[in-house]
Amino acid sequence: MPQWNQATIVGVGLIGGSIGLAMRARGLAKTIVGVGRNKESLADALKVGAIDIAATDIAEGVKEAELVVVCAPVDKIVHLVQEVDRHCQPGTIVTDAGSTKGEIAAALSKGLQNARFVGGHPLAGGAKAGPKHADACLYVGRTVVLTPTAKTDQEAAAAVEDLWTSLGATVVLMKPKEHDEALAFTSHLPHWAAAAIAATTPEKWLPLTATGWYDTTRIAGGDAALWRQIFTSNRGHVLKALDKFEKVLAALREALETENDAKLEKLLNDGKNRRDAVGN
Amino acid sequence: MPQWNQATIVGVGLIGGSIGLAMRARGLAKTIVGVGRNKESLADALKVGAIDIAATDIAEGVKEAELVVVCAPVDKIVHLVQEVDRHCQPGTIVTDAGSTKGEIAAALSKGLQNARFVGGHPLAGGAKAGPKHADACLYVGRTVVLTPTAKTDQEAAAAVEDLWTSLGATVVLMKPKEHDEALAFTSHLPHWAAAAIAATTPEKWLPLTATGWYDTTRIAGGDAALWRQIFTSNRGHVLKALDKFEKVLAALREALETENDAKLEKLLNDGKNRRDAVGN
């Protein structure tokens, strides 16, 4: 028996579309509604089976929902959750999939009338955007961070945790700021550096790139506007991660300049050991 | 009819083993001899069919060779080519697969008695080292840079070009220094940055890494001693690439610090455009 009569996904791109497909594959909701402004994305989401019903009006899309998942760029999430709140039933469980959590948690810590909000961030994605590439198994084996606060309704937090566990993910609970500090290192710094490496490479030498360059710069191909928002919404933590990154770069450079081979090899091994500890 | 009676590969790791497998698959040599110091690698190379005969003595391994390919860490190549030169027949064609070319070309520009040397660098590799992972198709569709100089025997250069073309690669001819300048950006900088990103990531946050971090840091798992040699043998060009990288990082940082969102997005787009131009 489905757990939810109606789940509504606001924003049916790769992330939202994959949540829809994954919920449907597991029979978690009787009806899955997709809300979006882009009619092509909604049509694609219907076509791949990620949603049952498409709506362009948020009020219409959430009024019967028991669960709402907001999958939107980070600087749209607060406004969308407030909009959901205005039109949903009292007690509706609302969560998001935003890449930063501190700003959103602060903005939504008061003023919600109907929604029981639980912040979330699935650490998953794909090289190709859009609901056409949605994948019912996108979250299997992945980590999802939830960031309930002292003000979060515990029943709602447990329900969102259960949702992600049902989709195959491992849930980690963190404070919003702690999440943002961690992701500055594990996600935002890599993107920052990848963009810088790509931008540094002279156009004339691009034909001499190979697998090392491909891998290292792959995420630089992501949407620049989305990533700009992520960086600005996590400015403080990103700057701290950059401080540390620049210190590591300076130590490497000094070892190379002073021909300190032992030091250089030791620093390279520090990176290798950290990398090898992760695998994948 | 095989083009070579005997080809000898000095160093049968992933690169050398794959050359052996690829030559055998295309029937390019009657006999392929592998020379190495590591008996386990030689046994593996025999087992996967990368070589017909294993030799631990370089003199023994090259005395009948018409073609010798030296696949060794960059700081071993000069010595090995000189050793090959002492024991091979006059006119033997000798090439290498070293990641830097300037130092090697300078050291081998005179003094060779028997070998006709042509510098080379296949822009190919794999995540896993060793002849066990050798792949007859490793060079298909890849770029191989050859760095003949004014002193290089033209017939030898043409033969080495023909070898790589036969293995499915596209050959690009460059001056040794030009190769090193280009690779500082397309290969050495990515490795440098990947190692720095990995080393910067606090151990406690490693469980929150995901595909972006995996891709961006993957090459940091490479052998630190080998990479240390590559960096030191290309110090000048690597430092110039780092200068440019640091300028790009500084511009990004300034945009973030001064909350110049338009500039930040523009800089991220510079990286995205360079990345998108390559694909893969």
Coordinates of C-alpha atoms in Angstrom, one line a residue:
Chain A
M1 CA 0.0 0.0 0.0
P2 CA 1.5 3.4 -1.0
Q3 CA 2.7 5.4 1.9
W4 CA 1.6 8.7 0.4
N5 CA -1.7 9.5 -1.4
Q6 CA 0.0 12.3 -3.3
A7 CA 3.6 13.4 -3.5
T8 CA 4.4 16.6 -5.4
I9 CA 7.8 17.4 -6.9
V10 CA 8.4 21.0 -7.5
G11 CA 11.1 21.2 -10.2
V12 CA 11.3 18.1 -12.4
G13 CA 14.9 18.1 -13.7
L14 CA 17.4 15.3 -13.2
I15 CA 17.1 15.3 -9.4
G16 CA 13.3 15.8 -9.2
G17 CA 12.6 13.5 -12.1
S18 CA 14.8 10.8 -10.5
I19 CA 12.9 11.1 -7.2
G20 CA 9.6 10.7 -9.1
L21 CA 10.8 7.6 -11.0
A22 CA 12.4 6.1 -7.9
M23 CA 9.2 6.6 -5.8
R24 CA 7.0 5.2 -8.6
A25 CA 9.3 2.2 -9.0
R26 CA 8.9 1.4 -5.3
G27 CA 5.2 2.2 -5.2
L28 CA 5.6 4.8 -2.6
A29 CA 2.8 7.2 -3.8
K30 CA -0.6 6.8 -5.4
T31 CA -0.1 9.9 -7.4
I32 CA 3.0 11.9 -8.2
V33 CA 2.5 15.5 -9.3
G34 CA 5.2 17.5 -11.0
V35 CA 5.2 21.3 -10.8
G36 CA 7.3 23.4 -13.1
R37 CA 7.4 26.4 -15.3
N38 CA 9.2 24.7 -18.3
K39 CA 6.5 22.8 -20.2
E40 CA 9.0 20.8 -22.1
S41 CA 10.5 19.5 -18.9
L42 CA 7.1 18.6 -17.6
A43 CA 6.3 16.8 -20.9
D44 CA 9.6 14.9 -20.6
A45 CA 8.9 14.0 -17.0
L46 CA 5.4 12.7 -18.0
K47 CA 6.9 10.8 -20.9
V48 CA 9.6 9.0 -18.9
G49 CA 7.0 8.2 -16.2
A50 CA 8.6 10.3 -13.4
I51 CA 5.2 12.0 -12.7
D52 CA 1.5 11.2 -13.2
I53 CA 0.2 14.7 -13.5
A54 CA 1.9 17.9 -14.6
A55 CA 1.0 21.3 -13.2
T56 CA 2.4 24.8 -14.0
D57 CA 0.5 26.3 -11.0
I58 CA 2.2 25.6 -7.7
A59 CA -1.1 26.2 -5.7
E60 CA -2.8 23.6 -7.9
G61 CA 0.1 21.2 -7.6
V62 CA 0.4 21.1 -3.9
K63 CA -3.1 21.6 -2.5
E64 CA -3.7 17.8 -2.1
A65 CA -0.1 16.8 -1.5
E66 CA 1.0 15.0 1.7
L67 CA 4.7 15.3 0.7
V68 CA 6.3 18.0 -1.4
V69 CA 9.9 17.8 -2.6
V70 CA 11.4 21.1 -3.9
C71 CA 14.2 20.5 -6.4
A72 CA 15.3 23.9 -7.6
P73 CA 18.4 26.1 -7.8
V74 CA 19.5 27.1 -4.3
D75 CA 18.4 30.8 -4.6
K76 CA 14.8 29.8 -5.6
I77 CA 14.2 27.3 -2.8
V78 CA 13.2 29.6 0.0
H79 CA 10.6 31.4 -2.1
L80 CA 9.2 28.1 -3.5
V81 CA 8.9 26.6 0.0
Q82 CA 7.1 29.7 1.2
E83 CA 4.8 29.5 -1.8
V84 CA 4.1 25.8 -1.1
D85 CA 3.4 26.7 2.5
R86 CA 0.7 29.2 1.4
H87 CA -1.2 26.6 -0.6
C88 CA -0.7 23.3 1.1
Q89 CA -2.7 21.6 3.8
P90 CA -1.7 22.0 7.4
G91 CA 1.0 19.5 8.4
T92 CA 2.2 18.8 4.8
I93 CA 5.7 17.5 4.9
V94 CA 8.1 19.6 2.7
T95 CA 11.7 18.9 1.9
D96 CA 14.2 20.2 -0.6
A97 CA 17.3 19.0 -2.5
G98 CA 19.4 22.2 -2.4
S99 CA 23.2 22.1 -2.5
T100 CA 23.6 24.5 0.5
K101 CA 21.6 24.4 3.7
G102 CA 22.5 27.2 6.0
E103 CA 20.8 30.1 4.3
I104 CA 17.7 28.1 3.5
A105 CA 17.4 26.8 7.1
A106 CA 17.8 30.4 8.5
A107 CA 15.2 31.8 6.1
L108 CA 12.7 29.1 6.8
S109 CA 13.2 28.8 10.6
K110 CA 10.1 30.8 11.1
G111 CA 7.0 32.1 9.3
L112 CA 5.8 28.8 7.8
Q113 CA 2.1 28.3 8.5
N114 CA 1.2 24.9 7.0
A115 CA 4.4 23.2 5.9
R116 CA 6.6 21.0 8.2
F117 CA 9.9 21.7 6.5
V118 CA 13.0 19.4 6.6
G119 CA 16.1 20.5 4.8
G120 CA 17.8 17.9 2.6
H121 CA 20.6 17.4 0.1
P122 CA 21.1 14.2 -1.9
L123 CA 24.8 13.9 -2.8
A124 CA 24.0 12.6 -6.3
G125 CA 23.8 13.9 -9.8
G126 CA 24.8 13.1 -13.3
A127 CA 26.7 14.4 -16.2
K128 CA 23.5 15.2 -18.1
A129 CA 20.7 17.4 -16.8
G130 CA 17.0 17.2 -17.4
P131 CA 14.2 14.7 -16.7
K132 CA 15.1 12.8 -19.9
H133 CA 18.1 11.5 -18.0
A134 CA 16.2 10.7 -14.8
D135 CA 17.1 7.4 -13.2
A136 CA 15.1 5.4 -10.7
C137 CA 18.4 4.2 -9.2
L138 CA 20.1 7.5 -9.0
Y139 CA 20.0 7.5 -5.2
V140 CA 20.9 3.9 -4.6
G141 CA 24.0 3.7 -2.5
R142 CA 24.3 7.5 -2.3
T143 CA 24.4 9.6 0.7
V144 CA 21.6 12.1 1.5
V145 CA 22.2 14.7 4.1
L146 CA 19.2 15.9 6.1
T147 CA 19.6 19.0 8.2
P148 CA 16.8 19.0 10.8
T149 CA 17.1 21.8 13.5
A150 CA 15.7 22.1 17.0
K151 CA 12.6 23.6 15.4
T152 CA 12.0 20.8 12.9
D153 CA 9.0 18.6 13.4
Q154 CA 10.5 15.2 14.4
E155 CA 7.7 13.2 12.7
A156 CA 8.4 15.1 9.5
A157 CA 12.1 14.5 9.8
A158 CA 11.6 10.8 10.3
A159 CA 9.2 10.6 7.3
V160 CA 11.8 12.3 5.0
E161 CA 14.5 10.1 6.3
D162 CA 12.3 7.1 5.6
L163 CA 11.6 8.4 2.1
W164 CA 15.3 8.5 1.2
T165 CA 16.1 5.2 2.8
S166 CA 13.3 3.7 0.7
L167 CA 15.0 5.1 -2.4
G168 CA 18.2 3.2 -1.5
A169 CA 20.2 6.1 0.0
T170 CA 22.0 6.3 3.3
V171 CA 20.9 9.3 5.4
V172 CA 23.3 11.4 7.4
L173 CA 21.9 14.0 9.8
M174 CA 23.9 17.2 10.2
K175 CA 23.5 20.8 11.2
P176 CA 22.9 23.1 8.3
K177 CA 26.2 24.9 8.9
E178 CA 28.1 21.7 9.4
H179 CA 26.7 20.5 6.0
D180 CA 27.8 23.7 4.3
E181 CA 31.3 23.5 5.8
A182 CA 31.8 19.9 4.7
L183 CA 30.4 20.4 1.2
A184 CA 32.6 23.5 0.7
F185 CA 35.5 20.9 0.6
T186 CA 33.8 17.9 -0.9
S187 CA 31.8 19.5 -3.6
H188 CA 32.3 23.3 -4.0
L189 CA 36.1 23.3 -4.0
P190 CA 36.4 20.6 -6.6
H191 CA 34.0 22.5 -8.9
W192 CA 35.9 25.7 -8.3
A193 CA 39.2 24.1 -9.1
A194 CA 37.9 22.2 -12.1
A195 CA 36.6 25.5 -13.6
A196 CA 39.9 27.1 -12.9
I197 CA 41.9 24.3 -14.5
A198 CA 39.7 24.4 -17.6
A199 CA 39.9 28.2 -17.9
T200 CA 43.7 28.0 -17.4
T201 CA 44.3 25.6 -20.3
P202 CA 45.1 27.5 -23.5
E203 CA 42.7 26.9 -26.3
K204 CA 45.5 25.9 -28.6
W205 CA 46.5 23.0 -26.4
L206 CA 43.0 21.5 -25.9
P207 CA 43.8 18.8 -28.6
L208 CA 46.5 17.5 -26.3
T209 CA 44.1 16.9 -23.4
A210 CA 43.5 13.3 -22.4
T211 CA 41.8 11.2 -19.7
G212 CA 43.5 13.0 -16.7
W213 CA 42.2 16.4 -17.9
Y214 CA 38.8 15.0 -18.9
D215 CA 38.2 13.6 -15.4
T216 CA 39.6 16.5 -13.5
T217 CA 37.6 19.2 -15.3
R218 CA 34.4 17.2 -16.0
I219 CA 32.3 19.0 -13.5
A220 CA 33.3 22.4 -14.9
G221 CA 30.8 21.6 -17.6
G222 CA 28.0 22.2 -15.1
D223 CA 25.6 25.1 -15.3
A224 CA 27.6 28.3 -14.4
A225 CA 24.6 30.2 -13.1
L226 CA 23.6 27.3 -10.7
W227 CA 27.1 27.0 -9.4
R228 CA 27.5 30.7 -9.0
Q229 CA 24.5 30.6 -6.7
I230 CA 25.9 27.7 -4.7
F231 CA 29.2 29.5 -4.2
T232 CA 27.5 32.8 -3.2
S233 CA 25.1 31.1 -0.8
N234 CA 28.1 29.4 0.9
R235 CA 30.6 32.2 0.6
G236 CA 32.1 32.0 4.0
H237 CA 32.8 28.3 4.0
V238 CA 34.0 28.3 0.4
L239 CA 36.5 31.0 1.2
K240 CA 37.8 29.0 4.2
A241 CA 38.2 25.9 1.9
L242 CA 40.0 28.1 -0.6
D243 CA 42.3 29.4 2.2
K244 CA 43.3 25.8 2.9
F245 CA 43.6 24.9 -0.8
E246 CA 45.9 27.8 -1.4
K247 CA 48.1 26.8 1.5
V248 CA 48.4 23.3 0.1
L249 CA 49.2 24.8 -3.4
A250 CA 51.8 27.1 -1.9
A251 CA 53.5 24.2 -0.1
L252 CA 53.6 22.2 -3.3
R253 CA 54.9 25.1 -5.3
E254 CA 57.6 25.9 -2.7
A255 CA 58.8 22.2 -2.9
L256 CA 59.0 22.4 -6.7
E257 CA 60.8 25.8 -6.7
T258 CA 63.3 24.8 -4.1
E259 CA 63.9 21.4 -5.7
N260 CA 62.9 19.7 -2.5
D261 CA 62.1 16.4 -4.1
A262 CA 61.4 14.6 -0.9
K263 CA 59.0 17.2 0.3
L264 CA 57.2 17.3 -3.1
E265 CA 56.8 13.6 -3.2
K266 CA 55.5 13.6 0.4
L267 CA 52.9 16.3 -0.5
L268 CA 51.8 14.4 -3.6
N269 CA 51.5 11.3 -1.4
D270 CA 49.3 13.2 1.1
G271 CA 46.9 13.7 -1.8
K272 CA 47.2 10.2 -3.0
N273 CA 46.5 8.8 0.5
R274 CA 43.4 10.9 0.9
R275 CA 42.2 9.9 -2.6
D276 CA 43.0 6.2 -2.0
A277 CA 41.0 6.3 1.2
V278 CA 37.9 7.0 -0.8
G279 CA 38.2 4.7 -3.7
N280 CA 35.6 5.0 -6.6
Chain B
M1 CA 53.9 -10.1 -43.2
P2 CA 55.2 -8.6 -39.9
Q3 CA 57.0 -5.4 -40.3
W4 CA 59.5 -6.2 -37.6
N5 CA 61.4 -9.4 -37.0
Q6 CA 61.9 -8.4 -33.4
A7 CA 60.5 -5.6 -31.3
T8 CA 61.7 -5.1 -27.7
I9 CA 59.8 -3.3 -25.1
V10 CA 61.8 -2.1 -22.1
G11 CA 59.5 -1.8 -19.2
V12 CA 56.3 -3.9 -19.4
G13 CA 53.8 -2.0 -17.3
L14 CA 50.4 -0.8 -18.5
I15 CA 51.9 1.3 -21.3
G16 CA 54.6 -1.1 -22.5
G17 CA 52.3 -4.1 -22.0
S18 CA 49.6 -2.4 -24.1
I19 CA 52.0 -1.7 -26.9
G20 CA 53.0 -5.4 -26.9
L21 CA 49.4 -6.6 -27.0
A22 CA 48.5 -4.0 -29.6
M23 CA 51.4 -5.0 -31.9
R24 CA 50.7 -8.6 -31.5
A25 CA 47.0 -8.1 -32.2
R26 CA 47.9 -6.4 -35.5
G27 CA 50.7 -8.9 -36.4
L28 CA 53.3 -6.2 -36.5
A29 CA 56.3 -8.2 -35.2
K30 CA 57.4 -11.8 -35.4
T31 CA 58.8 -11.7 -31.9
I32 CA 58.1 -9.3 -29.1
V33 CA 60.6 -9.3 -26.3
G34 CA 59.9 -7.7 -22.9
V35 CA 62.8 -6.5 -20.7
G36 CA 62.3 -5.6 -17.1
R37 CA 63.7 -6.0 -13.6
N38 CA 60.4 -7.0 -12.0
K39 CA 60.0 -10.7 -12.6
E40 CA 56.3 -10.6 -11.6
S41 CA 55.6 -8.0 -14.2
L42 CA 57.4 -10.0 -16.8
A43 CA 55.5 -13.1 -15.9
D44 CA 52.2 -11.2 -16.1
A45 CA 53.2 -9.7 -19.5
L46 CA 53.9 -13.2 -20.8
K47 CA 50.6 -14.5 -19.3
V48 CA 48.4 -11.8 -20.9
G49 CA 50.3 -12.3 -24.2
A50 CA 51.9 -8.9 -24.4
I51 CA 55.3 -10.4 -25.0
D52 CA 56.7 -13.7 -26.4
I53 CA 60.0 -13.7 -24.5
A54 CA 61.0 -12.2 -21.2
A55 CA 64.5 -10.9 -20.4
T56 CA 65.9 -9.4 -17.3
D57 CA 69.2 -8.4 -19.1
I58 CA 68.8 -5.4 -21.4
A59 CA 71.8 -6.4 -23.6
E60 CA 70.2 -9.8 -24.2
G61 CA 66.8 -8.3 -24.8
V62 CA 67.9 -5.7 -27.5
K63 CA 70.7 -7.4 -29.4
E64 CA 68.5 -8.7 -32.1
A65 CA 65.8 -6.0 -32.0
E66 CA 64.9 -3.8 -34.9
L67 CA 62.7 -1.7 -32.8
V68 CA 63.0 -0.8 -29.1
V69 CA 60.3 1.0 -27.1
V70 CA 61.4 2.3 -23.7
C71 CA 58.5 2.6 -21.3
A72 CA 59.9 3.8 -18.0
P73 CA 59.6 6.6 -15.5
V74 CA 61.0 9.8 -17.0
D75 CA 64.1 9.9 -14.9
K76 CA 65.2 6.4 -16.1
I77 CA 64.7 6.9 -19.8
V78 CA 68.0 8.6 -20.7
H79 CA 70.0 5.9 -19.0
L80 CA 68.0 3.1 -20.5
V81 CA 68.2 4.5 -24.0
Q82 CA 72.0 4.8 -23.6
E83 CA 72.1 1.2 -22.3
V84 CA 70.1 0.0 -25.3
D85 CA 72.4 2.0 -27.6
R86 CA 75.4 0.1 -26.3
H87 CA 74.0 -3.3 -27.0
C88 CA 71.8 -2.9 -30.1
Q89 CA 72.6 -3.3 -33.7
P90 CA 73.6 -0.2 -35.7
G91 CA 70.6 1.6 -37.0
T92 CA 68.1 0.1 -34.5
I93 CA 65.1 2.4 -34.1
V94 CA 64.5 3.4 -30.5
T95 CA 61.6 5.4 -29.1
D96 CA 60.2 6.1 -25.7
A97 CA 56.9 6.8 -24.0
G98 CA 58.0 9.4 -21.4
S99 CA 55.7 12.1 -20.1
T100 CA 58.2 14.9 -20.6
K101 CA 60.4 15.3 -23.6
G102 CA 62.8 18.3 -23.3
E103 CA 65.3 16.9 -20.8
I104 CA 65.4 13.6 -22.6
A105 CA 65.8 15.1 -26.1
A106 CA 68.7 17.3 -24.8
A107 CA 70.5 14.4 -23.1
L108 CA 70.2 12.1 -26.1
S109 CA 70.9 14.7 -28.8
K110 CA 74.4 13.4 -29.0
G111 CA 76.5 10.4 -28.0
L112 CA 74.4 7.6 -29.4
Q113 CA 76.4 5.1 -31.4
N114 CA 73.9 2.6 -32.7
A115 CA 70.4 3.7 -31.9
R116 CA 68.3 6.0 -34.1
F117 CA 66.2 7.7 -31.3
V118 CA 62.8 9.3 -31.7
G119 CA 61.2 10.8 -28.7
G120 CA 57.5 10.0 -28.1
H121 CA 54.6 10.3 -25.7
P122 CA 51.3 8.5 -26.0
L123 CA 48.6 10.5 -24.3
A124 CA 46.9 7.5 -22.9
G125 CA 46.8 5.6 -19.6
G126 CA 44.4 4.0 -17.3
A127 CA 43.3 4.0 -13.7
K128 CA 45.1 0.7 -13.0
A129 CA 48.8 0.1 -13.5
G130 CA 50.7 -3.0 -14.5
P131 CA 50.7 -5.4 -17.5
K132 CA 47.7 -7.3 -16.0
H133 CA 45.6 -4.3 -17.2
A134 CA 47.2 -4.0 -20.6
D135 CA 44.8 -3.4 -23.4
A136 CA 45.3 -4.0 -27.1
C137 CA 43.1 -1.0 -27.8
L138 CA 44.6 1.5 -25.3
Y139 CA 45.9 3.7 -28.1
V140 CA 42.9 3.5 -30.5
G141 CA 41.7 7.1 -31.0
R142 CA 44.3 8.5 -28.7
T143 CA 46.9 11.2 -29.5
V144 CA 50.6 10.3 -29.6
V145 CA 53.1 13.2 -29.6
L146 CA 56.4 12.5 -31.4
T147 CA 59.2 15.0 -30.9
P148 CA 61.8 14.6 -33.7
T149 CA 64.5 17.2 -33.8
A150 CA 66.7 18.4 -36.6
K151 CA 69.1 15.7 -35.6
T152 CA 66.5 12.9 -35.7
D153 CA 66.9 10.3 -38.5
Q154 CA 63.9 10.9 -40.7
E155 CA 63.4 7.3 -41.7
A156 CA 63.3 6.3 -38.0
A157 CA 60.8 9.1 -37.3
A158 CA 58.6 7.9 -40.1
A159 CA 58.8 4.3 -38.8
V160 CA 57.8 5.3 -35.3
E161 CA 54.9 7.4 -36.7
D162 CA 53.8 4.4 -38.7
L163 CA 54.0 2.2 -35.6
W164 CA 51.6 4.4 -33.6
T165 CA 49.3 5.0 -36.6
S166 CA 49.1 1.2 -36.9
L167 CA 48.1 0.9 -33.3
G168 CA 45.1 3.3 -34.0
A169 CA 46.6 6.5 -32.6
T170 CA 46.7 9.9 -34.2
V171 CA 50.3 11.2 -34.3
V172 CA 51.1 14.9 -33.7
L173 CA 54.7 16.2 -34.3
M174 CA 56.0 18.8 -31.9
K175 CA 59.2 20.2 -30.6
P176 CA 60.2 18.7 -27.3
K177 CA 59.9 22.0 -25.5
E178 CA 56.6 22.8 -27.1
H179 CA 55.3 19.4 -26.0
D180 CA 56.4 20.1 -22.4
E181 CA 54.8 23.5 -22.4
A182 CA 51.5 22.1 -23.6
L183 CA 51.5 19.1 -21.3
A184 CA 52.2 21.3 -18.3
F185 CA 48.7 22.6 -18.9
T186 CA 46.9 19.6 -20.2
S187 CA 48.3 16.9 -17.9
H188 CA 50.7 18.2 -15.2
L189 CA 48.5 21.0 -13.9
P190 CA 45.4 18.8 -13.6
H191 CA 47.4 16.2 -11.6
W192 CA 48.9 19.0 -9.4
A193 CA 45.5 20.4 -8.6
A194 CA 43.9 17.0 -8.1
A195 CA 46.5 16.1 -5.5
A196 CA 46.0 19.5 -3.8
I197 CA 42.2 19.1 -3.7
A198 CA 42.5 15.7 -2.2
A199 CA 45.0 16.8 0.3
T200 CA 42.9 19.8 1.2
T201 CA 39.8 17.7 2.0
P202 CA 39.6 17.0 5.7
E203 CA 39.6 13.3 6.5
K204 CA 36.4 13.6 8.5
W205 CA 34.5 14.9 5.5
L206 CA 35.6 12.2 3.1
P207 CA 32.3 10.2 3.6
L208 CA 30.5 13.3 2.1
T209 CA 32.4 13.1 -1.2
A210 CA 30.4 12.2 -4.3
T211 CA 30.9 11.9 -8.1
G212 CA 32.3 15.5 -8.5
W213 CA 35.0 14.9 -6.0
Y214 CA 35.7 11.4 -7.3
D215 CA 36.2 12.6 -10.9
T216 CA 38.2 15.7 -10.0
T217 CA 40.6 13.9 -7.8
R218 CA 40.9 10.6 -9.6
I219 CA 44.4 11.1 -11.0
A220 CA 45.7 12.1 -7.6
G221 CA 45.7 8.3 -6.9
G222 CA 48.6 7.9 -9.4
D223 CA 52.1 7.0 -8.2
A224 CA 53.6 9.9 -6.3
A225 CA 57.2 9.1 -7.1
L226 CA 56.5 8.9 -10.9
W227 CA 54.6 12.2 -10.8
R228 CA 57.3 13.9 -8.7
Q229 CA 59.7 13.0 -11.5
I230 CA 57.4 14.4 -14.1
F231 CA 57.0 17.7 -12.3
T232 CA 60.7 18.1 -11.6
S233 CA 61.7 17.2 -15.2
N234 CA 59.3 19.9 -16.4
R235 CA 59.8 22.4 -13.6
G236 CA 59.9 25.6 -15.7
H237 CA 56.8 24.9 -17.7
V238 CA 54.9 23.6 -14.7
L239 CA 55.7 26.8 -12.8
K240 CA 54.4 28.9 -15.7
A241 CA 51.2 26.9 -15.8
L242 CA 50.8 27.4 -12.0
D243 CA 51.3 31.2 -12.4
K244 CA 48.4 31.3 -14.8
F245 CA 46.3 28.9 -12.7
E246 CA 46.9 31.1 -9.6
K247 CA 45.8 34.2 -11.5
V248 CA 42.6 32.5 -12.6
L249 CA 42.0 31.4 -9.0
A250 CA 42.7 34.9 -7.7
A251 CA 40.2 36.4 -10.2
L252 CA 37.6 33.9 -9.1
R253 CA 38.3 34.6 -5.4
E254 CA 38.1 38.3 -5.9
A255 CA 34.7 38.0 -7.6
L256 CA 33.4 35.9 -4.7
E257 CA 34.8 38.1 -2.0
T258 CA 33.5 41.3 -3.6
E259 CA 30.1 39.7 -4.3
N260 CA 30.5 40.4 -8.0
D261 CA 28.1 37.8 -9.1
A262 CA 28.2 38.7 -12.8
K263 CA 32.0 38.4 -12.8
L264 CA 31.9 35.2 -10.9
E265 CA 29.4 33.7 -13.3
K266 CA 31.4 34.9 -16.3
L267 CA 34.6 33.3 -14.9
L268 CA 32.8 30.0 -14.3
N269 CA 31.5 30.2 -17.8
D270 CA 35.0 30.6 -19.1
G271 CA 35.8 27.3 -17.6
K272 CA 32.6 25.7 -18.8
N273 CA 33.2 26.9 -22.4
R274 CA 36.7 25.5 -22.4
R275 CA 35.5 22.2 -21.0
D276 CA 32.5 22.0 -23.4
A277 CA 34.9 22.6 -26.3
V278 CA 36.6 19.3 -25.5
G279 CA 33.7 17.0 -24.7
N280 CA 34.5 13.5 -23.3

